[in-house]
């Protein structure tokens, strides 16, 4: 018996209990090595197998075509705000971005240090509560790429239609990866910090199309995709334990029926929580438009600060933790990544209903 809670944290977030149990069982002696994974050389046969399995499983789960490389890097998604433009930039130094919130803004700020950035669509006028329409004529024909934040962790929106363009598309998929079926071929580059839907903090997954690697010569080695691609992500010591946990998560997802099955459950989970909010008298969802609503992060709030803080403390007493919203939106935010069981969302929805009926 464990006393685990339902943790609605935006990240680092819940991991599947089965994964944690498996890691615990292998902690002291990984497959007869007499060592924990943390103590294994990254060049050992044991770790090589972990690395190969992690890549194969992710390729299988996301149906990643052969002309894409999977890299395991460090520095978080934030490092990719810089590394992606450095690697993909062309001679025009033009880069187009869609601004859908705090993480997009940070990506834009880094790219501006490198070249000519144009924001082609922006939803700041309504506190990023919707996904803006992207006029294809706004996208510059000689831009090296267009960048979107697939799922907006803070504001709770997600893209359900992609920009209509031939320009390479880059996405920050930190809070959306593996949560729903996507077509990798739509993207030239996908990057994601692990600590939401992949594993522990410390590893960043980059899925990059072959022709995007090695475009710019003389980059600092640690910032060059080519160095990692040529060395199977072993250019230097990779975050071995984080990659091992990611591999266990991928195995877990495969056993659940893959991303297709996760999407089905994730839709059900999000629907349950949104319905409770939409049917309540005192709570309001930050994102009104159903089509733009994230399946992973659901910000909501009551008009009164007193009610918000009472909701949070009573939720905590009921084993529903880390529901406090981001300071820029306020209120509450339920992050319900793959590892959040359906039961956790059922409990949260029931708690919202009960709280509403007692306080409306
Ligand atoms: C969409 C998105 N991008 C980037 C980041 C930053 O990631 P990291 O802390 O791994 O750099 C986050 C973190 O929450 C995020 O949600």
XYZ file of N, CA and C in Angstrom, residues 30-31 33-48 50 237 240 244:
66
model
N 20.791 -3.748 -11.603
C 20.128 -3.712 -12.904
C 20.522 -4.944 -13.717
N 19.577 -5.814 -13.918
C 19.747 -7.009 -14.762
C 21.023 -7.791 -14.475
N 23.775 -6.792 -13.245
C 25.038 -6.048 -13.385
C 25.685 -5.810 -12.019
N 24.862 -5.906 -10.969
C 25.369 -5.571 -9.635
C 25.477 -4.068 -9.433
N 24.900 -3.316 -10.367
C 24.970 -1.844 -10.291
C 23.580 -1.268 -10.561
N 23.368 -0.050 -10.086
C 22.129 0.633 -10.463
C 22.361 1.284 -11.831
N 21.277 1.623 -12.509
C 21.426 2.271 -13.826
C 22.267 3.542 -13.699
N 22.131 4.229 -12.561
C 22.889 5.477 -12.352
C 24.400 5.249 -12.347
N 24.770 4.010 -12.039
C 26.208 3.712 -11.906
C 26.803 3.081 -13.163
N 25.947 2.810 -14.147
C 26.428 2.150 -15.367
C 27.148 3.128 -16.276
N 28.199 2.655 -16.916
C 28.843 3.502 -17.932
C 27.871 3.728 -19.084
N 27.912 4.931 -19.623
C 27.039 5.191 -20.777
C 27.522 4.441 -22.018
N 28.708 3.848 -21.921
C 29.203 3.035 -23.053
C 29.018 1.532 -22.798
N 28.418 1.181 -21.666
C 28.256 -0.241 -21.342
C 27.193 -0.883 -22.220
N 27.237 -2.239 -22.303
C 26.207 -2.917 -23.104
C 24.834 -2.684 -22.499
N 24.777 -2.607 -21.163
C 23.461 -2.424 -20.526
C 22.857 -1.082 -20.943
N 23.682 -0.034 -20.858
C 23.100 1.269 -21.200
C 22.835 1.386 -22.704
N 23.707 0.762 -23.525
C 23.456 0.816 -24.983
C 22.091 0.219 -25.299
N 19.506 0.120 -23.250
C 18.476 1.059 -22.780
C 18.262 2.151 -23.840
N 28.464 12.647 -21.857
C 27.667 11.748 -21.017
C 26.213 12.210 -21.022
N 21.726 9.617 -18.184
C 21.435 8.187 -18.337
C 20.196 7.741 -17.557
N 16.675 6.194 -18.985
C 16.181 4.876 -18.525
C 14.705 4.982 -18.082
